[in-house]
Amino acid sequence: MTAPPALPPWLQRQLEALLAQRGHAILLTGPSGLGQYELGLALVRAWLCERPSPSGACGACGSCHAVDVRTHADLRVLMPETLCLEHGWPLDESTQKDLDEKKRKPSRWIRVDAARDAVGFGQTTRSRGRTKAVLVFPADRLNTESANALLKTLEEPAGDLRFLLATEAADQLLPTVRSRCQTHALAWPDEEEALAWLQAQAGQGGDRSTAQVWWRASGGRPADALAWSTLGLTEAAWRSIPRAVARGDWSVLYDWGPARQLSVLQKLCHDLMTHAAGAPTRYFRPDDLPAPPPWRTLANWSRELSEAVRTVEHPFNAGLMQEAWAARARQVLGKGAVSVAGRTQSFRATV
Ligand SMILES: [Zn+2]
């Protein structure tokens, strides 16, 4: 585990503004892909740093190093086990043993014993520095029991304890948790600034028009745009997707993993709906879209995709799931071969 990469300029500006705040509990909100985790970690690292500056942690002291190698004694990270594994945060010994022995799947929720442990942590004396910190991400994965375990500590933490909660679904937080925090809504980056940043991240392969494709494919969410650049998405591949999916050709999407495949189908469905309604598309170019099916079919598909997103992390057979999605997408889009006039009428009749 090494030091985190430098924050993009728009997150850096928000970090500096948040460092000037004194509150003991900060809640970062906003849609997914805006950098809640990255900003939250940078803020906590700066709180704990032995030589912080107004622009953040020094990156060189013992405390910064301890955060970077995930061993800081004055930091507790409350995350679902699935995300701990993804971001390299260690699990406690018995949990790791259970997972190694496949006794159970990693939890998608923040477990109540982890929340109770954080409460106990709040009552111990710090081992170094001025501050202790608890990072909770995503805070919407606190179930009621875990959230209730935290409430009192969140309301009246010991003098040197600070909380950083971050979420991509603030509406799913208990109001009692929300009301105990100072909320900061993450800012959407400016497109020009984001494109320059994306090109710099991608190095050689990042010409401007490709960066624009990543930006468009992400709907303006930088973390997602960066993920597209890492996957090496090309303009030709992105533009081919709508018609390929309509033909039942899944080859472009095949290696992307179920969650990303579903999000592509949702983007396609979204754009077909906005295009049918005469509004500008967001992810795909209108001339790359197949003929849209009737509005009612799209609305049903949209609902099915939202339901699939809620269960995508469950351990179903990924291969079977993909086949079912591909078949359904072809079935939905295959119905698009109706006359434009008929489509327009069916849309108006059902809105
Ligand atoms: Zn430092």
Short mmCIF file of N, CA and C in Angstrom, two decimals, residues 183-346:
data_model
loop_
_atom_site.label_atom_id
_atom_site.label_comp_id
_atom_site.label_asym_id
_atom_site.label_seq_id
_atom_site.Cartn_x
_atom_site.Cartn_y
_atom_site.Cartn_z
N THR A 183 -22.89 18.86 6.75
CA THR A 183 -22.92 18.23 5.43
C THR A 183 -22.16 19.06 4.40
N HIS A 184 -21.38 18.37 3.61
CA HIS A 184 -20.73 19.02 2.45
C HIS A 184 -21.13 18.23 1.20
N ALA A 185 -21.83 18.89 0.29
CA ALA A 185 -22.20 18.23 -0.97
C ALA A 185 -21.05 18.37 -1.96
N LEU A 186 -20.58 17.25 -2.49
CA LEU A 186 -19.45 17.30 -3.42
C LEU A 186 -19.81 18.08 -4.69
N ALA A 187 -18.87 18.88 -5.15
CA ALA A 187 -19.10 19.70 -6.34
C ALA A 187 -18.84 18.89 -7.60
N TRP A 188 -19.64 19.11 -8.63
CA TRP A 188 -19.35 18.51 -9.95
C TRP A 188 -18.19 19.26 -10.58
N PRO A 189 -17.23 18.55 -11.17
CA PRO A 189 -16.12 19.27 -11.79
C PRO A 189 -16.54 19.93 -13.10
N ASP A 190 -15.79 20.94 -13.43
CA ASP A 190 -15.94 21.62 -14.70
C ASP A 190 -15.37 20.71 -15.80
N GLU A 191 -16.05 20.63 -16.94
CA GLU A 191 -15.65 19.67 -17.98
C GLU A 191 -14.21 19.91 -18.48
N GLU A 192 -13.87 21.18 -18.72
CA GLU A 192 -12.52 21.46 -19.25
C GLU A 192 -11.44 21.01 -18.28
N GLU A 193 -11.65 21.31 -17.00
CA GLU A 193 -10.67 20.94 -15.98
C GLU A 193 -10.57 19.41 -15.88
N ALA A 194 -11.74 18.76 -15.95
CA ALA A 194 -11.76 17.30 -15.84
C ALA A 194 -11.07 16.65 -17.03
N LEU A 195 -11.28 17.20 -18.24
CA LEU A 195 -10.65 16.61 -19.43
C LEU A 195 -9.13 16.73 -19.35
N ALA A 196 -8.66 17.89 -18.89
CA ALA A 196 -7.20 18.07 -18.76
C ALA A 196 -6.64 17.07 -17.74
N TRP A 197 -7.36 16.89 -16.65
CA TRP A 197 -6.92 15.95 -15.61
C TRP A 197 -6.92 14.51 -16.14
N LEU A 198 -7.99 14.15 -16.84
CA LEU A 198 -8.08 12.79 -17.40
C LEU A 198 -6.93 12.50 -18.35
N GLN A 199 -6.63 13.47 -19.22
CA GLN A 199 -5.54 13.29 -20.18
C GLN A 199 -4.21 13.12 -19.45
N ALA A 200 -4.02 13.91 -18.38
CA ALA A 200 -2.77 13.80 -17.62
C ALA A 200 -2.66 12.43 -16.96
N GLN A 201 -3.79 11.92 -16.43
CA GLN A 201 -3.77 10.61 -15.78
C GLN A 201 -3.47 9.50 -16.76
N ALA A 202 -4.00 9.64 -17.98
CA ALA A 202 -3.89 8.56 -18.95
C ALA A 202 -2.54 8.54 -19.65
N GLY A 203 -1.79 9.66 -19.57
CA GLY A 203 -0.47 9.71 -20.21
C GLY A 203 -0.58 9.57 -21.72
N GLN A 204 0.21 8.67 -22.28
CA GLN A 204 0.33 8.53 -23.73
C GLN A 204 -1.02 8.32 -24.45
N GLY A 205 -1.85 7.43 -23.88
CA GLY A 205 -3.08 7.05 -24.58
C GLY A 205 -4.18 8.08 -24.49
N GLY A 206 -3.93 9.22 -23.82
CA GLY A 206 -5.02 10.13 -23.51
C GLY A 206 -5.13 11.34 -24.41
N ASP A 207 -5.46 11.14 -25.68
CA ASP A 207 -5.71 12.32 -26.50
C ASP A 207 -7.07 12.91 -26.12
N ARG A 208 -7.30 14.14 -26.55
CA ARG A 208 -8.48 14.85 -26.08
C ARG A 208 -9.79 14.18 -26.49
N SER A 209 -9.85 13.68 -27.72
CA SER A 209 -11.13 13.13 -28.16
C SER A 209 -11.44 11.82 -27.42
N THR A 210 -10.40 11.04 -27.08
CA THR A 210 -10.65 9.82 -26.29
C THR A 210 -11.08 10.21 -24.88
N ALA A 211 -10.43 11.23 -24.31
CA ALA A 211 -10.82 11.69 -22.97
C ALA A 211 -12.28 12.13 -22.98
N GLN A 212 -12.71 12.75 -24.07
CA GLN A 212 -14.11 13.17 -24.17
C GLN A 212 -15.05 11.97 -24.17
N VAL A 213 -14.61 10.87 -24.79
CA VAL A 213 -15.43 9.66 -24.79
C VAL A 213 -15.56 9.11 -23.36
N TRP A 214 -14.43 9.07 -22.62
CA TRP A 214 -14.50 8.59 -21.22
C TRP A 214 -15.42 9.48 -20.41
N TRP A 215 -15.30 10.79 -20.68
CA TRP A 215 -16.11 11.75 -19.93
C TRP A 215 -17.59 11.53 -20.21
N ARG A 216 -17.89 11.34 -21.49
CA ARG A 216 -19.28 11.14 -21.88
C ARG A 216 -19.82 9.81 -21.34
N ALA A 217 -19.01 8.76 -21.43
CA ALA A 217 -19.42 7.44 -20.95
C ALA A 217 -19.68 7.45 -19.45
N SER A 218 -19.03 8.36 -18.75
CA SER A 218 -19.20 8.42 -17.29
C SER A 218 -20.33 9.35 -16.89
N GLY A 219 -20.90 10.07 -17.84
CA GLY A 219 -21.93 11.05 -17.51
C GLY A 219 -21.38 12.19 -16.66
N GLY A 220 -20.07 12.49 -16.79
CA GLY A 220 -19.50 13.62 -16.07
C GLY A 220 -19.05 13.28 -14.65
N ARG A 221 -18.84 11.98 -14.36
CA ARG A 221 -18.38 11.57 -13.03
C ARG A 221 -16.93 11.14 -13.13
N PRO A 222 -16.02 11.93 -12.53
CA PRO A 222 -14.60 11.72 -12.80
C PRO A 222 -14.06 10.34 -12.41
N ALA A 223 -14.49 9.79 -11.27
CA ALA A 223 -13.94 8.48 -10.88
C ALA A 223 -14.32 7.44 -11.92
N ASP A 224 -15.54 7.54 -12.42
CA ASP A 224 -15.99 6.59 -13.44
C ASP A 224 -15.24 6.83 -14.76
N ALA A 225 -15.03 8.10 -15.10
CA ALA A 225 -14.28 8.41 -16.32
C ALA A 225 -12.86 7.84 -16.25
N LEU A 226 -12.27 7.95 -15.06
CA LEU A 226 -10.92 7.40 -14.88
C LEU A 226 -10.94 5.88 -15.00
N ALA A 227 -11.99 5.26 -14.47
CA ALA A 227 -12.11 3.80 -14.60
C ALA A 227 -12.21 3.41 -16.07
N TRP A 228 -12.96 4.20 -16.87
CA TRP A 228 -13.04 3.91 -18.30
C TRP A 228 -11.67 4.03 -18.96
N SER A 229 -10.88 5.03 -18.52
CA SER A 229 -9.56 5.20 -19.13
C SER A 229 -8.68 3.99 -18.78
N THR A 230 -8.80 3.50 -17.53
CA THR A 230 -8.01 2.33 -17.12
C THR A 230 -8.40 1.11 -17.93
N LEU A 231 -9.70 1.01 -18.27
CA LEU A 231 -10.16 -0.12 -19.07
C LEU A 231 -9.79 0.03 -20.54
N GLY A 232 -9.26 1.21 -20.90
CA GLY A 232 -8.84 1.42 -22.29
C GLY A 232 -10.00 1.56 -23.25
N LEU A 233 -11.11 2.12 -22.77
CA LEU A 233 -12.28 2.29 -23.65
C LEU A 233 -11.92 3.17 -24.84
N THR A 234 -12.25 2.72 -26.05
CA THR A 234 -12.01 3.53 -27.24
C THR A 234 -13.32 4.12 -27.74
N GLU A 235 -13.20 5.16 -28.56
CA GLU A 235 -14.39 5.81 -29.10
C GLU A 235 -15.20 4.81 -29.93
N ALA A 236 -14.48 4.01 -30.74
CA ALA A 236 -15.19 3.07 -31.62
C ALA A 236 -15.97 2.05 -30.79
N ALA A 237 -15.35 1.56 -29.70
CA ALA A 237 -16.02 0.56 -28.86
C ALA A 237 -17.27 1.15 -28.22
N TRP A 238 -17.14 2.35 -27.66
CA TRP A 238 -18.29 2.97 -26.99
C TRP A 238 -19.43 3.21 -27.98
N ARG A 239 -19.07 3.73 -29.14
CA ARG A 239 -20.12 4.05 -30.12
C ARG A 239 -20.80 2.80 -30.66
N SER A 240 -20.08 1.66 -30.63
CA SER A 240 -20.67 0.44 -31.21
C SER A 240 -21.65 -0.23 -30.25
N ILE A 241 -21.61 0.14 -28.98
CA ILE A 241 -22.36 -0.62 -27.97
C ILE A 241 -23.88 -0.65 -28.22
N PRO A 242 -24.53 0.49 -28.44
CA PRO A 242 -26.00 0.42 -28.53
C PRO A 242 -26.49 -0.56 -29.60
N ARG A 243 -25.90 -0.50 -30.79
CA ARG A 243 -26.40 -1.38 -31.85
C ARG A 243 -25.96 -2.83 -31.62
N ALA A 244 -24.75 -3.01 -31.04
CA ALA A 244 -24.28 -4.38 -30.75
C ALA A 244 -25.22 -5.05 -29.75
N VAL A 245 -25.57 -4.31 -28.70
CA VAL A 245 -26.46 -4.87 -27.68
C VAL A 245 -27.82 -5.20 -28.30
N ALA A 246 -28.28 -4.35 -29.19
CA ALA A 246 -29.57 -4.61 -29.85
C ALA A 246 -29.52 -5.88 -30.69
N ARG A 247 -28.32 -6.20 -31.22
CA ARG A 247 -28.16 -7.44 -32.01
C ARG A 247 -27.94 -8.65 -31.12
N GLY A 248 -27.76 -8.43 -29.81
CA GLY A 248 -27.43 -9.53 -28.92
C GLY A 248 -25.94 -9.81 -28.88
N ASP A 249 -25.13 -8.89 -29.43
CA ASP A 249 -23.67 -9.05 -29.44
C ASP A 249 -23.10 -8.41 -28.16
N TRP A 250 -22.60 -9.26 -27.28
CA TRP A 250 -22.18 -8.82 -25.95
C TRP A 250 -20.66 -8.68 -25.87
N SER A 251 -19.97 -8.85 -27.01
CA SER A 251 -18.51 -9.01 -26.96
C SER A 251 -17.78 -7.80 -26.36
N VAL A 252 -18.24 -6.57 -26.65
CA VAL A 252 -17.54 -5.40 -26.12
C VAL A 252 -17.67 -5.34 -24.59
N LEU A 253 -18.84 -5.73 -24.08
CA LEU A 253 -19.09 -5.61 -22.64
C LEU A 253 -18.54 -6.78 -21.83
N TYR A 254 -18.18 -7.84 -22.52
CA TYR A 254 -17.98 -9.13 -21.87
C TYR A 254 -17.03 -9.10 -20.68
N ASP A 255 -15.93 -8.37 -20.79
CA ASP A 255 -14.91 -8.42 -19.73
C ASP A 255 -15.11 -7.38 -18.63
N TRP A 256 -16.20 -6.67 -18.64
CA TRP A 256 -16.31 -5.52 -17.74
C TRP A 256 -16.89 -5.81 -16.36
N GLY A 257 -17.36 -7.01 -16.13
CA GLY A 257 -17.92 -7.29 -14.80
C GLY A 257 -19.38 -6.88 -14.74
N PRO A 258 -20.18 -7.61 -13.95
CA PRO A 258 -21.63 -7.43 -13.95
C PRO A 258 -22.08 -6.01 -13.60
N ALA A 259 -21.46 -5.36 -12.60
CA ALA A 259 -21.94 -4.04 -12.19
C ALA A 259 -21.77 -3.03 -13.33
N ARG A 260 -20.65 -3.09 -14.00
CA ARG A 260 -20.38 -2.14 -15.09
C ARG A 260 -21.28 -2.44 -16.29
N GLN A 261 -21.48 -3.72 -16.57
CA GLN A 261 -22.38 -4.07 -17.68
C GLN A 261 -23.78 -3.51 -17.43
N LEU A 262 -24.25 -3.69 -16.20
CA LEU A 262 -25.59 -3.18 -15.87
C LEU A 262 -25.64 -1.67 -16.01
N SER A 263 -24.59 -0.99 -15.57
CA SER A 263 -24.62 0.47 -15.65
C SER A 263 -24.62 0.92 -17.11
N VAL A 264 -23.96 0.17 -17.99
CA VAL A 264 -24.00 0.52 -19.42
C VAL A 264 -25.43 0.34 -19.96
N LEU A 265 -26.08 -0.75 -19.57
CA LEU A 265 -27.47 -0.96 -20.03
C LEU A 265 -28.37 0.15 -19.49
N GLN A 266 -28.15 0.57 -18.25
CA GLN A 266 -28.96 1.65 -17.69
C GLN A 266 -28.75 2.96 -18.46
N LYS A 267 -27.49 3.21 -18.85
CA LYS A 267 -27.19 4.43 -19.61
C LYS A 267 -27.87 4.38 -20.97
N LEU A 268 -27.83 3.20 -21.58
CA LEU A 268 -28.46 3.04 -22.89
C LEU A 268 -29.98 3.25 -22.77
N CYS A 269 -30.56 2.65 -21.76
CA CYS A 269 -32.01 2.79 -21.54
C CYS A 269 -32.36 4.26 -21.27
N HIS A 270 -31.55 4.90 -20.44
CA HIS A 270 -31.77 6.32 -20.12
C HIS A 270 -31.77 7.17 -21.40
N ASP A 271 -30.74 6.94 -22.23
CA ASP A 271 -30.61 7.76 -23.44
C ASP A 271 -31.73 7.48 -24.44
N LEU A 272 -32.17 6.21 -24.53
CA LEU A 272 -33.28 5.91 -25.43
C LEU A 272 -34.54 6.63 -24.96
N MET A 273 -34.71 6.71 -23.65
CA MET A 273 -35.90 7.38 -23.13
C MET A 273 -35.83 8.90 -23.36
N THR A 274 -34.67 9.49 -23.05
CA THR A 274 -34.59 10.94 -23.24
C THR A 274 -34.68 11.30 -24.72
N HIS A 275 -34.08 10.46 -25.56
CA HIS A 275 -34.12 10.72 -27.00
C HIS A 275 -35.57 10.61 -27.50
N ALA A 276 -36.28 9.60 -27.04
CA ALA A 276 -37.69 9.44 -27.45
C ALA A 276 -38.52 10.63 -26.99
N ALA A 277 -38.13 11.22 -25.85
CA ALA A 277 -38.88 12.36 -25.33
C ALA A 277 -38.42 13.67 -25.95
N GLY A 278 -37.47 13.60 -26.89
CA GLY A 278 -37.02 14.81 -27.57
C GLY A 278 -35.97 15.60 -26.80
N ALA A 279 -35.40 15.01 -25.74
CA ALA A 279 -34.39 15.71 -24.93
C ALA A 279 -32.99 15.24 -25.37
N PRO A 280 -31.94 16.03 -25.06
CA PRO A 280 -30.59 15.61 -25.45
C PRO A 280 -30.15 14.36 -24.69
N THR A 281 -29.39 13.48 -25.37
CA THR A 281 -28.87 12.28 -24.71
C THR A 281 -27.68 12.67 -23.85
N ARG A 282 -27.32 11.80 -22.92
CA ARG A 282 -26.24 12.13 -22.00
C ARG A 282 -24.98 11.30 -22.25
N TYR A 283 -25.14 10.03 -22.59
CA TYR A 283 -23.99 9.12 -22.65
C TYR A 283 -23.59 8.74 -24.07
N PHE A 284 -24.59 8.52 -24.92
CA PHE A 284 -24.33 8.08 -26.29
C PHE A 284 -24.76 9.17 -27.26
N ARG A 285 -24.18 9.12 -28.48
CA ARG A 285 -24.62 10.06 -29.51
C ARG A 285 -25.94 9.57 -30.08
N PRO A 286 -26.87 10.48 -30.33
CA PRO A 286 -28.19 10.06 -30.81
C PRO A 286 -28.10 9.19 -32.07
N ASP A 287 -27.15 9.50 -32.97
CA ASP A 287 -27.09 8.72 -34.21
C ASP A 287 -26.48 7.33 -34.01
N ASP A 288 -25.98 7.03 -32.80
CA ASP A 288 -25.49 5.68 -32.52
C ASP A 288 -26.57 4.79 -31.89
N LEU A 289 -27.70 5.37 -31.56
CA LEU A 289 -28.75 4.59 -30.88
C LEU A 289 -29.57 3.78 -31.88
N PRO A 290 -30.01 2.58 -31.48
CA PRO A 290 -30.94 1.84 -32.34
C PRO A 290 -32.31 2.49 -32.26
N ALA A 291 -33.20 2.11 -33.18
CA ALA A 291 -34.55 2.66 -33.13
C ALA A 291 -35.16 2.32 -31.77
N PRO A 292 -35.69 3.31 -31.07
CA PRO A 292 -36.19 3.02 -29.72
C PRO A 292 -37.47 2.20 -29.74
N PRO A 293 -37.61 1.27 -28.81
CA PRO A 293 -38.86 0.52 -28.67
C PRO A 293 -39.94 1.41 -28.07
N PRO A 294 -41.17 0.90 -27.99
CA PRO A 294 -42.23 1.71 -27.39
C PRO A 294 -41.87 2.15 -25.97
N TRP A 295 -42.41 3.28 -25.58
CA TRP A 295 -42.09 3.88 -24.28
C TRP A 295 -42.35 2.92 -23.12
N ARG A 296 -43.48 2.23 -23.18
CA ARG A 296 -43.85 1.34 -22.09
C ARG A 296 -42.79 0.22 -21.92
N THR A 297 -42.28 -0.27 -23.05
CA THR A 297 -41.25 -1.32 -22.99
C THR A 297 -39.98 -0.78 -22.33
N LEU A 298 -39.62 0.46 -22.71
CA LEU A 298 -38.43 1.07 -22.11
C LEU A 298 -38.62 1.29 -20.61
N ALA A 299 -39.80 1.74 -20.23
CA ALA A 299 -40.07 2.00 -18.81
C ALA A 299 -39.96 0.69 -18.02
N ASN A 300 -40.49 -0.39 -18.58
CA ASN A 300 -40.38 -1.69 -17.90
C ASN A 300 -38.92 -2.12 -17.78
N TRP A 301 -38.19 -1.94 -18.87
CA TRP A 301 -36.78 -2.34 -18.88
C TRP A 301 -36.00 -1.53 -17.83
N SER A 302 -36.28 -0.25 -17.79
CA SER A 302 -35.61 0.63 -16.83
C SER A 302 -35.84 0.13 -15.40
N ARG A 303 -37.08 -0.26 -15.11
CA ARG A 303 -37.40 -0.75 -13.76
C ARG A 303 -36.67 -2.08 -13.49
N GLU A 304 -36.65 -2.96 -14.48
CA GLU A 304 -35.95 -4.24 -14.29
C GLU A 304 -34.46 -4.03 -14.02
N LEU A 305 -33.87 -3.07 -14.74
CA LEU A 305 -32.44 -2.81 -14.56
C LEU A 305 -32.16 -2.26 -13.16
N SER A 306 -33.03 -1.37 -12.68
CA SER A 306 -32.84 -0.83 -11.33
C SER A 306 -32.91 -1.95 -10.30
N GLU A 307 -33.84 -2.88 -10.51
CA GLU A 307 -33.94 -4.01 -9.57
C GLU A 307 -32.69 -4.89 -9.65
N ALA A 308 -32.19 -5.09 -10.86
CA ALA A 308 -30.98 -5.92 -11.02
C ALA A 308 -29.79 -5.27 -10.32
N VAL A 309 -29.72 -3.93 -10.34
CA VAL A 309 -28.60 -3.23 -9.68
C VAL A 309 -28.61 -3.52 -8.18
N ARG A 310 -29.80 -3.60 -7.62
CA ARG A 310 -29.87 -3.84 -6.17
C ARG A 310 -29.38 -5.23 -5.78
N THR A 311 -29.42 -6.18 -6.71
CA THR A 311 -29.01 -7.53 -6.34
C THR A 311 -27.69 -7.94 -6.98
N VAL A 312 -27.06 -7.02 -7.71
CA VAL A 312 -25.90 -7.42 -8.51
C VAL A 312 -24.73 -7.91 -7.65
N GLU A 313 -24.66 -7.45 -6.38
CA GLU A 313 -23.55 -7.88 -5.54
C GLU A 313 -23.81 -9.24 -4.90
N HIS A 314 -25.04 -9.73 -5.03
CA HIS A 314 -25.32 -11.06 -4.47
C HIS A 314 -24.63 -12.11 -5.33
N PRO A 315 -24.25 -13.20 -4.71
CA PRO A 315 -23.44 -14.19 -5.43
C PRO A 315 -24.23 -15.09 -6.38
N PHE A 316 -24.96 -14.52 -7.33
CA PHE A 316 -25.57 -15.34 -8.37
C PHE A 316 -24.49 -15.73 -9.37
N ASN A 317 -24.85 -16.64 -10.22
CA ASN A 317 -23.92 -17.04 -11.26
C ASN A 317 -23.77 -15.92 -12.30
N ALA A 318 -22.58 -15.31 -12.34
CA ALA A 318 -22.39 -14.13 -13.18
C ALA A 318 -22.63 -14.45 -14.66
N GLY A 319 -22.20 -15.61 -15.10
CA GLY A 319 -22.35 -15.98 -16.51
C GLY A 319 -23.82 -16.06 -16.91
N LEU A 320 -24.62 -16.73 -16.07
CA LEU A 320 -26.06 -16.86 -16.35
C LEU A 320 -26.74 -15.51 -16.35
N MET A 321 -26.31 -14.65 -15.39
CA MET A 321 -26.90 -13.32 -15.27
C MET A 321 -26.66 -12.54 -16.57
N GLN A 322 -25.41 -12.57 -17.04
CA GLN A 322 -25.07 -11.86 -18.28
C GLN A 322 -25.91 -12.35 -19.45
N GLU A 323 -26.05 -13.66 -19.55
CA GLU A 323 -26.83 -14.21 -20.67
C GLU A 323 -28.27 -13.71 -20.60
N ALA A 324 -28.81 -13.67 -19.39
CA ALA A 324 -30.20 -13.22 -19.24
C ALA A 324 -30.32 -11.74 -19.62
N TRP A 325 -29.36 -10.93 -19.20
CA TRP A 325 -29.41 -9.50 -19.53
C TRP A 325 -29.28 -9.28 -21.03
N ALA A 326 -28.35 -10.03 -21.64
CA ALA A 326 -28.12 -9.87 -23.08
C ALA A 326 -29.39 -10.24 -23.85
N ALA A 327 -30.03 -11.35 -23.45
CA ALA A 327 -31.23 -11.80 -24.14
C ALA A 327 -32.36 -10.78 -23.97
N ARG A 328 -32.48 -10.26 -22.75
CA ARG A 328 -33.56 -9.30 -22.49
C ARG A 328 -33.32 -8.00 -23.27
N ALA A 329 -32.04 -7.55 -23.32
CA ALA A 329 -31.74 -6.31 -24.05
C ALA A 329 -32.08 -6.48 -25.53
N ARG A 330 -31.75 -7.65 -26.08
CA ARG A 330 -32.05 -7.87 -27.50
C ARG A 330 -33.55 -7.91 -27.72
N GLN A 331 -34.24 -8.53 -26.77
CA GLN A 331 -35.70 -8.60 -26.88
C GLN A 331 -36.31 -7.19 -26.84
N VAL A 332 -35.84 -6.36 -25.88
CA VAL A 332 -36.38 -5.00 -25.75
C VAL A 332 -36.10 -4.19 -27.00
N LEU A 333 -34.83 -4.19 -27.42
CA LEU A 333 -34.44 -3.30 -28.52
C LEU A 333 -34.89 -3.85 -29.86
N GLY A 334 -35.12 -5.14 -29.93
CA GLY A 334 -35.63 -5.74 -31.16
C GLY A 334 -37.03 -5.25 -31.48
N LYS A 335 -37.72 -4.76 -30.44
CA LYS A 335 -39.08 -4.26 -30.66
C LYS A 335 -39.07 -2.86 -31.26
N GLY A 336 -37.87 -2.34 -31.52
CA GLY A 336 -37.79 -0.97 -31.99
C GLY A 336 -38.18 -0.79 -33.45
N ALA A 337 -38.38 -1.91 -34.15
CA ALA A 337 -38.63 -1.79 -35.58
C ALA A 337 -40.07 -1.41 -35.88
N VAL A 338 -40.53 -0.38 -35.25
CA VAL A 338 -41.87 0.14 -35.58
C VAL A 338 -41.68 1.51 -36.23
N SER A 339 -42.72 2.00 -36.86
CA SER A 339 -42.56 3.28 -37.57
C SER A 339 -42.37 4.41 -36.57
N VAL A 340 -41.69 5.45 -37.01
CA VAL A 340 -41.42 6.58 -36.12
C VAL A 340 -42.73 7.19 -35.63
N ALA A 341 -43.68 7.29 -36.54
CA ALA A 341 -44.96 7.89 -36.15
C ALA A 341 -45.62 7.05 -35.06
N GLY A 342 -45.61 5.74 -35.27
CA GLY A 342 -46.22 4.85 -34.28
C GLY A 342 -45.57 4.99 -32.92
N ARG A 343 -44.21 5.13 -32.93
CA ARG A 343 -43.47 5.26 -31.69
C ARG A 343 -43.85 6.54 -30.97
N THR A 344 -43.88 7.60 -31.74
CA THR A 344 -44.19 8.89 -31.15
C THR A 344 -45.57 8.83 -30.50
N GLN A 345 -46.50 8.20 -31.20
CA GLN A 345 -47.86 8.14 -30.66
C GLN A 345 -47.92 7.27 -29.40
N SER A 346 -47.19 6.15 -29.44
CA SER A 346 -47.27 5.28 -28.26
C SER A 346 -46.63 6.01 -27.07
#
